[in-house]
PDB file of C-alpha atoms in Angstrom:
ATOM      1  CA  MET A   1     -14.308  20.458  10.372  1.00 67.00           C
ATOM      2  CA  PHE A   2     -17.403  19.563   8.489  1.00 71.00           C
ATOM      3  CA  ARG A   3     -16.498  21.996   5.700  1.00 78.00           C
ATOM      4  CA  TYR A   4     -12.880  20.587   5.653  1.00 74.00           C
ATOM      5  CA  ILE A   5     -14.135  16.983   5.392  1.00 77.00           C
ATOM      6  CA  LEU A   6     -16.743  17.883   2.685  1.00 82.00           C
ATOM      7  CA  ARG A   7     -13.938  19.714   0.619  1.00 82.00           C
ATOM      8  CA  ARG A   8     -11.650  16.616   0.995  1.00 79.00           C
ATOM      9  CA  LEU A   9     -14.375  14.276  -0.155  1.00 83.00           C
ATOM     10  CA  LEU A  10     -14.897  16.422  -3.216  1.00 86.00           C
ATOM     11  CA  GLN A  11     -11.166  16.268  -3.968  1.00 84.00           C
ATOM     12  CA  MET A  12     -11.175  12.506  -3.441  1.00 85.00           C
ATOM     13  CA  VAL A  13     -14.022  12.105  -5.998  1.00 85.00           C
ATOM     14  CA  LEU A  14     -11.897  14.072  -8.592  1.00 87.00           C
ATOM     15  CA  THR A  15      -8.824  12.145  -7.774  1.00 86.00           C
ATOM     16  CA  PHE A  16     -10.565   8.876  -8.106  1.00 85.00           C
ATOM     17  CA  PHE A  17     -12.017   9.549 -11.633  1.00 84.00           C
ATOM     18  CA  GLY A  18      -8.632  11.001 -12.639  1.00 85.00           C
ATOM     19  CA  ALA A  19      -6.598   8.097 -11.457  1.00 83.00           C
ATOM     20  CA  THR A  20      -9.045   5.507 -12.997  1.00 82.00           C
ATOM     21  CA  PHE A  21      -8.949   7.412 -16.127  1.00 84.00           C
ATOM     22  CA  ILE A  22      -5.085   7.368 -16.292  1.00 84.00           C
ATOM     23  CA  VAL A  23      -4.810   3.715 -15.392  1.00 80.00           C
ATOM     24  CA  TYR A  24      -7.449   2.621 -17.991  1.00 77.00           C
ATOM     25  CA  ALA A  25      -5.720   4.815 -20.542  1.00 79.00           C
ATOM     26  CA  LEU A  26      -2.336   3.061 -19.814  1.00 77.00           C
ATOM     27  CA  MET A  27      -3.803  -0.417 -19.996  1.00 71.00           C
ATOM     28  CA  PHE A  28      -5.551   0.601 -23.262  1.00 69.00           C
ATOM     29  CA  ALA A  29      -2.341   1.874 -24.751  1.00 62.00           C
ATOM     30  CA  ASN A  30      -0.312  -1.180 -23.675  1.00 61.00           C
ATOM     31  CA  GLN A  31      -2.815  -3.565 -25.144  1.00 59.00           C
ATOM     32  CA  ASP A  32      -1.201  -5.462 -28.136  1.00 60.00           C
ATOM     33  CA  ASP A  33      -3.420  -8.613 -28.313  1.00 61.00           C
ATOM     34  CA  PRO A  34      -4.976  -9.331 -24.940  1.00 59.00           C
ATOM     35  CA  VAL A  35      -6.926 -12.280 -26.285  1.00 60.00           C
ATOM     36  CA  GLN A  36      -3.773 -13.984 -27.472  1.00 55.00           C
ATOM     37  CA  ALA A  37      -1.834 -12.982 -24.426  1.00 56.00           C
ATOM     38  CA  LEU A  38      -4.385 -14.716 -22.329  1.00 55.00           C
ATOM     39  CA  ALA A  39      -4.203 -17.929 -24.453  1.00 56.00           C
ATOM     40  CA  GLY A  40      -0.391 -17.968 -24.477  1.00 55.00           C
ATOM     41  CA  ASP A  41       0.970 -20.115 -27.235  1.00 58.00           C
ATOM     42  CA  ARG A  42      -2.298 -21.903 -27.959  1.00 62.00           C
ATOM     43  CA  PRO A  43      -4.024 -20.915 -31.300  1.00 65.00           C
ATOM     44  CA  ILE A  44      -7.246 -19.060 -31.227  1.00 67.00           C
ATOM     45  CA  THR A  45     -10.038 -19.522 -33.786  1.00 66.00           C
ATOM     46  CA  ASP A  46     -11.602 -16.538 -35.460  1.00 66.00           C
ATOM     47  CA  SER A  47     -14.957 -17.309 -33.783  1.00 69.00           C
ATOM     48  CA  GLN A  48     -13.478 -17.359 -30.378  1.00 62.00           C
ATOM     49  CA  ARG A  49     -11.524 -14.083 -31.098  1.00 65.00           C
ATOM     50  CA  GLN A  50     -14.788 -12.483 -32.297  1.00 68.00           C
ATOM     51  CA  ILE A  51     -16.728 -13.675 -29.288  1.00 65.00           C
ATOM     52  CA  LEU A  52     -14.170 -12.365 -26.775  1.00 63.00           C
ATOM     53  CA  THR A  53     -13.700  -9.126 -28.751  1.00 65.00           C
ATOM     54  CA  GLU A  54     -17.430  -8.365 -28.628  1.00 64.00           C
ATOM     55  CA  ARG A  55     -17.809  -9.350 -24.903  1.00 65.00           C
ATOM     56  CA  TYR A  56     -15.187  -7.020 -23.755  1.00 63.00           C
ATOM     57  CA  HIS A  57     -15.718  -4.312 -26.303  1.00 63.00           C
ATOM     58  CA  LEU A  58     -12.207  -4.575 -27.525  1.00 65.00           C
ATOM     59  CA  ASP A  59     -13.106  -3.287 -30.916  1.00 64.00           C
ATOM     60  CA  GLU A  60     -14.578  -0.013 -29.721  1.00 67.00           C
ATOM     61  CA  PRO A  61     -12.904   3.391 -29.107  1.00 70.00           C
ATOM     62  CA  PHE A  62     -11.125   4.051 -25.844  1.00 70.00           C
ATOM     63  CA  LEU A  63     -13.658   6.515 -24.498  1.00 77.00           C
ATOM     64  CA  GLN A  64     -16.453   4.125 -25.198  1.00 75.00           C
ATOM     65  CA  GLN A  65     -14.735   1.251 -23.272  1.00 74.00           C
ATOM     66  CA  TYR A  66     -14.034   3.742 -20.405  1.00 78.00           C
ATOM     67  CA  ARG A  67     -17.656   4.721 -20.320  1.00 78.00           C
ATOM     68  CA  TYR A  68     -18.850   1.053 -20.132  1.00 75.00           C
ATOM     69  CA  TYR A  69     -16.286   0.417 -17.313  1.00 76.00           C
ATOM     70  CA  MET A  70     -17.363   3.491 -15.261  1.00 79.00           C
ATOM     71  CA  GLU A  71     -21.074   2.620 -15.683  1.00 77.00           C
ATOM     72  CA  GLY A  72     -20.558  -0.847 -14.238  1.00 74.00           C
ATOM     73  CA  LEU A  73     -18.218   0.563 -11.512  1.00 77.00           C
ATOM     74  CA  LEU A  74     -20.606   3.079 -10.139  1.00 77.00           C
ATOM     75  CA  THR A  75     -23.285   0.374 -10.015  1.00 79.00           C
ATOM     76  CA  GLY A  76     -20.930  -1.920  -8.068  1.00 74.00           C
ATOM     77  CA  ASP A  77     -20.209  -4.116 -11.176  1.00 73.00           C
ATOM     78  CA  PHE A  78     -16.396  -4.487 -11.573  1.00 75.00           C
ATOM     79  CA  GLY A  79     -16.968  -6.530 -14.744  1.00 71.00           C
ATOM     80  CA  THR A  80     -15.477  -9.915 -15.782  1.00 73.00           C
ATOM     81  CA  SER A  81     -11.861 -10.769 -16.220  1.00 75.00           C
ATOM     82  CA  LEU A  82     -10.610 -12.085 -19.497  1.00 67.00           C
ATOM     83  CA  THR A  83     -10.429 -15.511 -17.753  1.00 70.00           C
ATOM     84  CA  GLY A  84     -14.172 -15.481 -17.431  1.00 70.00           C
ATOM     85  CA  ARG A  85     -14.199 -14.997 -13.581  1.00 77.00           C
ATOM     86  CA  ARG A  86     -16.118 -12.020 -12.065  1.00 79.00           C
ATOM     87  CA  ILE A  87     -13.602  -9.549 -10.777  1.00 79.00           C
ATOM     88  CA  SER A  88     -15.742  -8.933  -7.594  1.00 80.00           C
ATOM     89  CA  ASP A  89     -15.354 -12.615  -6.723  1.00 81.00           C
ATOM     90  CA  MET A  90     -11.642 -12.411  -7.292  1.00 81.00           C
ATOM     91  CA  MET A  91     -11.409  -9.470  -4.933  1.00 81.00           C
ATOM     92  CA  ALA A  92     -13.304 -11.292  -2.257  1.00 82.00           C
ATOM     93  CA  ASP A  93     -10.655 -13.981  -2.359  1.00 81.00           C
ATOM     94  CA  ALA A  94      -7.703 -11.632  -2.749  1.00 82.00           C
ATOM     95  CA  TRP A  95      -8.437  -8.751  -0.341  1.00 82.00           C
ATOM     96  CA  PRO A  96      -8.508 -10.748   3.026  1.00 83.00           C
ATOM     97  CA  VAL A  97      -5.008 -12.182   2.648  1.00 83.00           C
ATOM     98  CA  THR A  98      -3.586  -8.913   1.448  1.00 83.00           C
ATOM     99  CA  ILE A  99      -5.187  -7.045   4.298  1.00 83.00           C
ATOM    100  CA  LYS A 100      -3.709  -9.446   6.690  1.00 84.00           C
ATOM    101  CA  LEU A 101      -0.226  -9.092   5.152  1.00 85.00           C
ATOM    102  CA  ALA A 102      -0.422  -5.331   5.088  1.00 83.00           C
ATOM    103  CA  LEU A 103      -1.587  -4.898   8.593  1.00 84.00           C
ATOM    104  CA  LEU A 104       1.150  -7.363   9.925  1.00 86.00           C
ATOM    105  CA  ALA A 105       3.713  -5.384   7.948  1.00 87.00           C
ATOM    106  CA  ILE A 106       2.513  -1.983   9.227  1.00 84.00           C
ATOM    107  CA  VAL A 107       2.556  -3.147  12.858  1.00 85.00           C
ATOM    108  CA  ILE A 108       6.023  -4.597  12.567  1.00 87.00           C
ATOM    109  CA  ALA A 109       7.406  -1.576  10.719  1.00 84.00           C
ATOM    110  CA  ALA A 110       5.856   0.957  13.065  1.00 83.00           C
ATOM    111  CA  THR A 111       6.817  -0.946  16.191  1.00 86.00           C
ATOM    112  CA  VAL A 112      10.520  -1.246  15.148  1.00 87.00           C
ATOM    113  CA  ALA A 113      10.649   2.255  13.641  1.00 84.00           C
ATOM    114  CA  ILE A 114       9.170   4.091  16.694  1.00 84.00           C
ATOM    115  CA  THR A 115      10.988   2.136  19.188  1.00 85.00           C
ATOM    116  CA  ALA A 116      14.440   2.477  17.501  1.00 86.00           C
ATOM    117  CA  GLY A 117      13.750   5.945  16.416  1.00 84.00           C
ATOM    118  CA  VAL A 118      12.998   7.062  20.023  1.00 83.00           C
ATOM    119  CA  VAL A 119      16.131   5.454  21.385  1.00 84.00           C
ATOM    120  CA  SER A 120      18.339   6.858  18.542  1.00 85.00           C
ATOM    121  CA  GLY A 121      16.836  10.449  19.170  1.00 82.00           C
ATOM    122  CA  ILE A 122      17.501  10.255  22.842  1.00 81.00           C
ATOM    123  CA  ARG A 123      21.079   8.952  22.320  1.00 80.00           C
ATOM    124  CA  ARG A 124      22.152  10.988  19.279  1.00 80.00           C
ATOM    125  CA  ALA A 125      25.621  10.160  17.947  1.00 76.00           C
ATOM    126  CA  GLY A 126      25.802   7.039  20.141  1.00 80.00           C
ATOM    127  CA  THR A 127      26.595   3.540  19.162  1.00 83.00           C
ATOM    128  CA  PHE A 128      22.910   2.556  18.788  1.00 83.00           C
ATOM    129  CA  ASP A 129      22.255   5.589  16.663  1.00 80.00           C
ATOM    130  CA  ASN A 130      25.214   4.868  14.368  1.00 84.00           C
ATOM    131  CA  VAL A 131      24.270   1.315  14.002  1.00 86.00           C
ATOM    132  CA  THR A 132      20.699   2.046  13.027  1.00 84.00           C
ATOM    133  CA  LEU A 133      21.884   4.551  10.511  1.00 84.00           C
ATOM    134  CA  VAL A 134      24.090   1.979   8.823  1.00 85.00           C
ATOM    135  CA  LEU A 135      21.285  -0.739   8.908  1.00 84.00           C
ATOM    136  CA  THR A 136      18.717   1.706   7.563  1.00 82.00           C
ATOM    137  CA  LEU A 137      21.020   2.657   4.688  1.00 83.00           C
ATOM    138  CA  VAL A 138      21.646  -1.009   3.858  1.00 83.00           C
ATOM    139  CA  ILE A 139      17.834  -1.766   3.773  1.00 81.00           C
ATOM    140  CA  LEU A 140      17.192   1.231   1.593  1.00 78.00           C
ATOM    141  CA  CYS A 141      19.819   0.047  -0.898  1.00 80.00           C
ATOM    142  CA  LEU A 142      18.223  -3.276  -1.299  1.00 78.00           C
ATOM    143  CA  PRO A 143      15.318  -3.318  -3.595  1.00 80.00           C
ATOM    144  CA  ILE A 144      12.352  -5.525  -2.918  1.00 79.00           C
ATOM    145  CA  VAL A 145      13.034  -7.643  -5.941  1.00 80.00           C
ATOM    146  CA  VAL A 146      16.381  -8.625  -4.357  1.00 83.00           C
ATOM    147  CA  LEU A 147      15.311  -8.726  -0.692  1.00 83.00           C
ATOM    148  CA  ALA A 148      12.193 -10.907  -1.164  1.00 83.00           C
ATOM    149  CA  PRO A 149      13.805 -13.838  -2.837  1.00 85.00           C
ATOM    150  CA  LEU A 150      16.881 -13.624  -0.728  1.00 87.00           C
ATOM    151  CA  ALA A 151      14.770 -13.731   2.438  1.00 85.00           C
ATOM    152  CA  ARG A 152      12.792 -16.616   1.187  1.00 86.00           C
ATOM    153  CA  LEU A 153      16.039 -18.567   0.205  1.00 87.00           C
ATOM    154  CA  VAL A 154      17.855 -17.940   3.463  1.00 87.00           C
ATOM    155  CA  PHE A 155      15.204 -17.981   6.176  1.00 86.00           C
ATOM    156  CA  GLY A 156      12.546 -20.166   4.456  1.00 83.00           C
ATOM    157  CA  VAL A 157      14.490 -22.706   2.452  1.00 83.00           C
ATOM    158  CA  GLN A 158      17.910 -23.110   3.922  1.00 85.00           C
ATOM    159  CA  LEU A 159      17.377 -22.251   7.610  1.00 85.00           C
ATOM    160  CA  GLY A 160      13.750 -23.440   7.740  1.00 82.00           C
ATOM    161  CA  TRP A 161      12.721 -20.766  10.308  1.00 84.00           C
ATOM    162  CA  PHE A 162       9.653 -19.764   8.318  1.00 85.00           C
ATOM    163  CA  PRO A 163       7.323 -21.438   5.720  1.00 83.00           C
ATOM    164  CA  PRO A 164       8.842 -20.721   2.335  1.00 81.00           C
ATOM    165  CA  THR A 165       5.340 -20.220   0.822  1.00 80.00           C
ATOM    166  CA  ALA A 166       2.164 -18.880   2.313  1.00 77.00           C
ATOM    167  CA  GLY A 167      -0.799 -19.698   0.084  1.00 70.00           C
ATOM    168  CA  ARG A 168      -4.429 -18.608   0.172  1.00 70.00           C
ATOM    169  CA  ASP A 169      -5.391 -19.732   3.674  1.00 73.00           C
ATOM    170  CA  ALA A 170      -2.062 -18.784   5.289  1.00 74.00           C
ATOM    171  CA  SER A 171      -1.750 -18.373   8.940  1.00 78.00           C
ATOM    172  CA  TRP A 172      -0.195 -15.366  10.701  1.00 80.00           C
ATOM    173  CA  TRP A 173       2.996 -17.259  11.275  1.00 83.00           C
ATOM    174  CA  ALA A 174       3.144 -18.158   7.538  1.00 80.00           C
ATOM    175  CA  LEU A 175       2.769 -14.443   6.635  1.00 83.00           C
ATOM    176  CA  LEU A 176       5.314 -13.218   9.136  1.00 86.00           C
ATOM    177  CA  LEU A 177       8.336 -13.525   6.840  1.00 87.00           C
ATOM    178  CA  PRO A 178       6.697 -11.726   3.930  1.00 87.00           C
ATOM    179  CA  ALA A 179       5.352  -9.135   6.278  1.00 87.00           C
ATOM    180  CA  ILE A 180       8.847  -8.513   7.556  1.00 87.00           C
ATOM    181  CA  VAL A 181      10.104  -8.192   3.967  1.00 86.00           C
ATOM    182  CA  LEU A 182       7.295  -5.898   2.981  1.00 84.00           C
ATOM    183  CA  GLY A 183       7.659  -3.805   6.157  1.00 84.00           C
ATOM    184  CA  SER A 184      11.349  -3.175   5.322  1.00 82.00           C
ATOM    185  CA  LEU A 185      10.196  -0.917   2.479  1.00 77.00           C
ATOM    186  CA  VAL A 186       9.021   1.567   5.108  1.00 80.00           C
ATOM    187  CA  VAL A 187      10.744   0.852   8.327  1.00 83.00           C
ATOM    188  CA  ALA A 188      13.865   2.698   7.389  1.00 82.00           C
ATOM    189  CA  THR A 189      12.205   5.886   6.450  1.00 82.00           C
ATOM    190  CA  GLN A 190       9.973   5.830   9.414  1.00 82.00           C
ATOM    191  CA  LEU A 191      12.791   5.323  11.810  1.00 85.00           C
ATOM    192  CA  ARG A 192      14.868   8.187  10.400  1.00 83.00           C
ATOM    193  CA  VAL A 193      11.905  10.596  10.610  1.00 83.00           C
ATOM    194  CA  THR A 194      11.221   9.457  14.051  1.00 84.00           C
ATOM    195  CA  ARG A 195      14.715   9.907  15.190  1.00 85.00           C
ATOM    196  CA  SER A 196      14.848  13.419  13.704  1.00 84.00           C
ATOM    197  CA  ALA A 197      11.488  14.433  15.208  1.00 83.00           C
ATOM    198  CA  VAL A 198      12.548  13.179  18.684  1.00 82.00           C
ATOM    199  CA  ALA A 199      15.832  14.858  18.569  1.00 82.00           C
ATOM    200  CA  GLU A 200      14.288  18.224  17.554  1.00 81.00           C
ATOM    201  CA  ASN A 201      11.526  18.007  20.179  1.00 80.00           C
ATOM    202  CA  LEU A 202      13.928  17.291  22.962  1.00 79.00           C
ATOM    203  CA  ARG A 203      15.376  20.738  22.440  1.00 79.00           C
ATOM    204  CA  ALA A 204      11.890  22.432  22.390  1.00 78.00           C
ATOM    205  CA  ASP A 205      10.942  24.958  25.123  1.00 77.00           C
ATOM    206  CA  TYR A 206       7.996  22.929  26.421  1.00 77.00           C
ATOM    207  CA  VAL A 207      10.284  19.986  27.089  1.00 78.00           C
ATOM    208  CA  ARG A 208      12.604  22.172  29.242  1.00 79.00           C
ATOM    209  CA  THR A 209       9.502  23.539  31.030  1.00 80.00           C
ATOM    210  CA  ALA A 210       8.247  20.088  31.676  1.00 76.00           C
ATOM    211  CA  ARG A 211      11.595  19.039  33.130  1.00 79.00           C
ATOM    212  CA  ALA A 212      11.708  22.225  35.162  1.00 80.00           C
ATOM    213  CA  LYS A 213       8.408  21.314  36.781  1.00 77.00           C
ATOM    214  CA  GLY A 214      10.095  18.139  37.989  1.00 77.00           C
ATOM    215  CA  LEU A 215       8.310  15.580  35.584  1.00 74.00           C
ATOM    216  CA  SER A 216       9.922  12.286  35.236  1.00 76.00           C
ATOM    217  CA  GLY A 217      12.007  11.525  32.158  1.00 73.00           C
ATOM    218  CA  ARG A 218       9.624   8.664  31.214  1.00 76.00           C
ATOM    219  CA  ARG A 219       6.632  11.099  31.380  1.00 78.00           C
ATOM    220  CA  VAL A 220       8.424  13.795  29.445  1.00 78.00           C
ATOM    221  CA  ILE A 221       9.347  11.358  26.615  1.00 78.00           C
ATOM    222  CA  GLY A 222       6.115   9.413  26.553  1.00 73.00           C
ATOM    223  CA  VAL A 223       3.562  12.132  26.965  1.00 71.00           C
ATOM    224  CA  HIS A 224       5.174  15.244  25.538  1.00 73.00           C
ATOM    225  CA  VAL A 225       8.042  14.283  23.187  1.00 79.00           C
ATOM    226  CA  LEU A 226       6.477  11.184  21.646  1.00 77.00           C
ATOM    227  CA  ARG A 227       3.141  12.604  20.995  1.00 74.00           C
ATOM    228  CA  ASN A 228       4.464  15.526  19.023  1.00 75.00           C
ATOM    229  CA  SER A 229       7.141  13.259  17.283  1.00 77.00           C
ATOM    230  CA  LEU A 230       4.369  10.919  15.817  1.00 76.00           C
ATOM    231  CA  ILE A 231       2.794  13.678  13.682  1.00 75.00           C
ATOM    232  CA  PRO A 232       5.334  13.193  10.786  1.00 76.00           C
ATOM    233  CA  VAL A 233       5.246   9.372  11.346  1.00 76.00           C
ATOM    234  CA  VAL A 234       1.535   9.388  10.941  1.00 74.00           C
ATOM    235  CA  THR A 235       1.897  11.189   7.598  1.00 74.00           C
ATOM    236  CA  LEU A 236       4.346   8.661   6.408  1.00 75.00           C
ATOM    237  CA  VAL A 237       1.835   5.921   7.272  1.00 73.00           C
ATOM    238  CA  GLY A 238      -0.658   7.280   4.791  1.00 68.00           C
ATOM    239  CA  VAL A 239       1.983   7.527   2.173  1.00 71.00           C
ATOM    240  CA  ASP A 240       3.403   4.060   2.945  1.00 74.00           C
ATOM    241  CA  ILE A 241       0.136   2.431   2.050  1.00 72.00           C
ATOM    242  CA  GLY A 242       1.032   3.019  -1.623  1.00 68.00           C
ATOM    243  CA  ASN A 243       4.501   1.646  -1.028  1.00 68.00           C
ATOM    244  CA  LEU A 244       3.180  -1.482   0.659  1.00 74.00           C
ATOM    245  CA  MET A 245       0.774  -2.171  -2.126  1.00 70.00           C
ATOM    246  CA  SER A 246       3.390  -1.717  -4.912  1.00 67.00           C
ATOM    247  CA  GLY A 247       5.749  -3.912  -2.924  1.00 70.00           C
ATOM    248  CA  ALA A 248       3.050  -6.481  -2.495  1.00 76.00           C
ATOM    249  CA  ILE A 249       3.201  -7.243  -6.094  1.00 78.00           C
ATOM    250  CA  VAL A 250       6.711  -8.605  -5.766  1.00 80.00           C
ATOM    251  CA  THR A 251       6.328 -10.096  -2.204  1.00 83.00           C
ATOM    252  CA  GLU A 252       3.055 -11.961  -2.972  1.00 81.00           C
ATOM    253  CA  GLY A 253       4.583 -13.347  -6.170  1.00 81.00           C
ATOM    254  CA  VAL A 254       7.751 -14.619  -4.476  1.00 83.00           C
ATOM    255  CA  PHE A 255       5.841 -16.294  -1.505  1.00 85.00           C
ATOM    256  CA  ASN A 256       2.946 -17.488  -3.584  1.00 81.00           C
ATOM    257  CA  ILE A 257       0.339 -15.434  -1.882  1.00 83.00           C
ATOM    258  CA  PRO A 258      -2.785 -15.033  -4.016  1.00 83.00           C
ATOM    259  CA  GLY A 259      -3.508 -11.535  -2.928  1.00 82.00           C
ATOM    260  CA  VAL A 260      -4.027  -8.085  -4.628  1.00 82.00           C
ATOM    261  CA  GLY A 261      -0.470  -7.871  -5.777  1.00 81.00           C
ATOM    262  CA  PHE A 262      -0.406 -11.402  -7.194  1.00 81.00           C
ATOM    263  CA  ASN A 263      -3.590 -10.667  -9.205  1.00 82.00           C
ATOM    264  CA  LEU A 264      -2.280  -7.323 -10.338  1.00 82.00           C
ATOM    265  CA  PHE A 265       0.889  -8.897 -11.746  1.00 80.00           C
ATOM    266  CA  ARG A 266      -1.032 -11.578 -13.401  1.00 79.00           C
ATOM    267  CA  GLY A 267      -3.343  -9.087 -15.010  1.00 79.00           C
ATOM    268  CA  ILE A 268      -0.435  -7.058 -16.307  1.00 76.00           C
ATOM    269  CA  THR A 269       1.332  -9.888 -17.824  1.00 75.00           C
ATOM    270  CA  THR A 270      -1.789 -11.189 -19.612  1.00 73.00           C
ATOM    271  CA  GLU A 271      -2.959  -7.784 -20.572  1.00 69.00           C
ATOM    272  CA  ASP A 272      -6.070  -8.245 -18.590  1.00 73.00           C
ATOM    273  CA  GLY A 273      -7.301  -4.634 -18.628  1.00 72.00           C
ATOM    274  CA  PRO A 274     -10.633  -5.092 -16.730  1.00 75.00           C
ATOM    275  CA  LEU A 275      -8.898  -7.017 -13.801  1.00 79.00           C
ATOM    276  CA  VAL A 276      -5.950  -4.479 -13.471  1.00 81.00           C
ATOM    277  CA  VAL A 277      -8.315  -1.384 -13.452  1.00 80.00           C
ATOM    278  CA  GLY A 278     -10.739  -3.145 -11.114  1.00 82.00           C
ATOM    279  CA  PHE A 279      -8.123  -3.803  -8.475  1.00 82.00           C
ATOM    280  CA  VAL A 280      -6.402  -0.382  -8.914  1.00 83.00           C
ATOM    281  CA  SER A 281      -9.702   1.398  -8.379  1.00 82.00           C
ATOM    282  CA  ILE A 282     -10.168  -0.148  -5.054  1.00 82.00           C
ATOM    283  CA  LEU A 283      -6.593   0.605  -4.164  1.00 82.00           C
ATOM    284  CA  VAL A 284      -7.124   4.309  -5.144  1.00 83.00           C
ATOM    285  CA  ILE A 285     -10.241   4.366  -2.805  1.00 83.00           C
ATOM    286  CA  VAL A 286      -8.106   2.800   0.017  1.00 82.00           C
ATOM    287  CA  PHE A 287      -5.300   5.231  -0.448  1.00 80.00           C
ATOM    288  CA  LEU A 288      -7.591   8.266  -0.338  1.00 83.00           C
ATOM    289  CA  VAL A 289      -9.624   7.147   2.733  1.00 83.00           C
ATOM    290  CA  VAL A 290      -6.380   6.429   4.614  1.00 80.00           C
ATOM    291  CA  ASN A 291      -4.913   9.749   3.858  1.00 78.00           C
ATOM    292  CA  LEU A 292      -8.044  11.450   4.963  1.00 80.00           C
ATOM    293  CA  VAL A 293      -8.003   9.633   8.250  1.00 79.00           C
ATOM    294  CA  VAL A 294      -4.393  10.457   8.632  1.00 75.00           C
ATOM    295  CA  ASP A 295      -5.139  14.218   8.251  1.00 75.00           C
ATOM    296  CA  LEU A 296      -7.939  13.977  10.803  1.00 76.00           C
ATOM    297  CA  LEU A 297      -5.537  12.375  13.269  1.00 74.00           C
ATOM    298  CA  TYR A 298      -3.323  15.447  13.270  1.00 69.00           C
ATOM    299  CA  ALA A 299      -5.980  17.294  15.356  1.00 66.00           C
ATOM    300  CA  ALA A 300      -6.045  14.358  17.890  1.00 67.00           C
ATOM    301  CA  LEU A 301      -2.200  14.284  18.201  1.00 64.00           C
ATOM    302  CA  ASP A 302      -1.792  18.013  18.367  1.00 64.00           C
ATOM    303  CA  PRO A 303      -4.506  20.137  19.941  1.00 62.00           C
ATOM    304  CA  ARG A 304      -3.092  23.228  18.294  1.00 63.00           C
ATOM    305  CA  ILE A 305      -4.046  22.015  14.878  1.00 63.00           C
ATOM    306  CA  ARG A 306      -7.503  22.991  13.798  1.00 62.00           C
ATOM    307  CA  TYR A 307      -9.183  22.683  10.389  1.00 57.00           C
ATOM    308  CA  ALA A 308     -11.176  25.432   9.235  1.00 55.00           C
TER     309      ALA A 308
END
């Protein structure tokens, strides 16, 4: 186990440097005039342009800029945004609300997907199974750019069931509607995977053996079938972290949530390279750590799995 964790940590280091290099290269290639993009339509004097260019090393080659950024990043300094704010301070304001939103979305998606998936797997080809199949296909067909403003208009503005906007100090109730919208990105896939895993495990030999021993149906499903069916679902949770973060860019913008996605969208539109790369670097770390934890959970869910 120790050798496996060490090997994965080494892979994570290489992945982190590779991902940050690619993101930094994309932002560097996409930069047209970041100083003017930051100012909008307002004119900028030559002295102001020169000061900003020298401060952010915009006149130096790409590799030199990347070296400056990595030196600061490895020492805990994420740099300064083109707006003049320290990126670490912006992260301190953005991450708490995004973590609340993502956790709420994961809990909602996992609860709905596992419950409905188990019922569909037990009652294959039944009414509930067919209805959930249609609903999941509808959800998969609706992109987040359509679903988020539609949900805000219907449930937030017209019906008034939820607050139409959340804000920085949003309560759990204010984040419920955007969390449902964000969770819809992953609930359909998790539900279908759970349904398939339950249906397959119900036909396994160990299930027939458990029933032959006289175990109750609830114990067979809850202990034997569900535990083995959760392995592919846990795998999806690690992948879904990336989907939730990408969907948060649209969701946080629609519901006015000043989180990670909101700042990333603003950084991309204003060509604020330090801001985008700083937030993406933390997202890469979160994604890698979550996937490592998911891999380690396999052994807890299935004793037959061992890491050499």
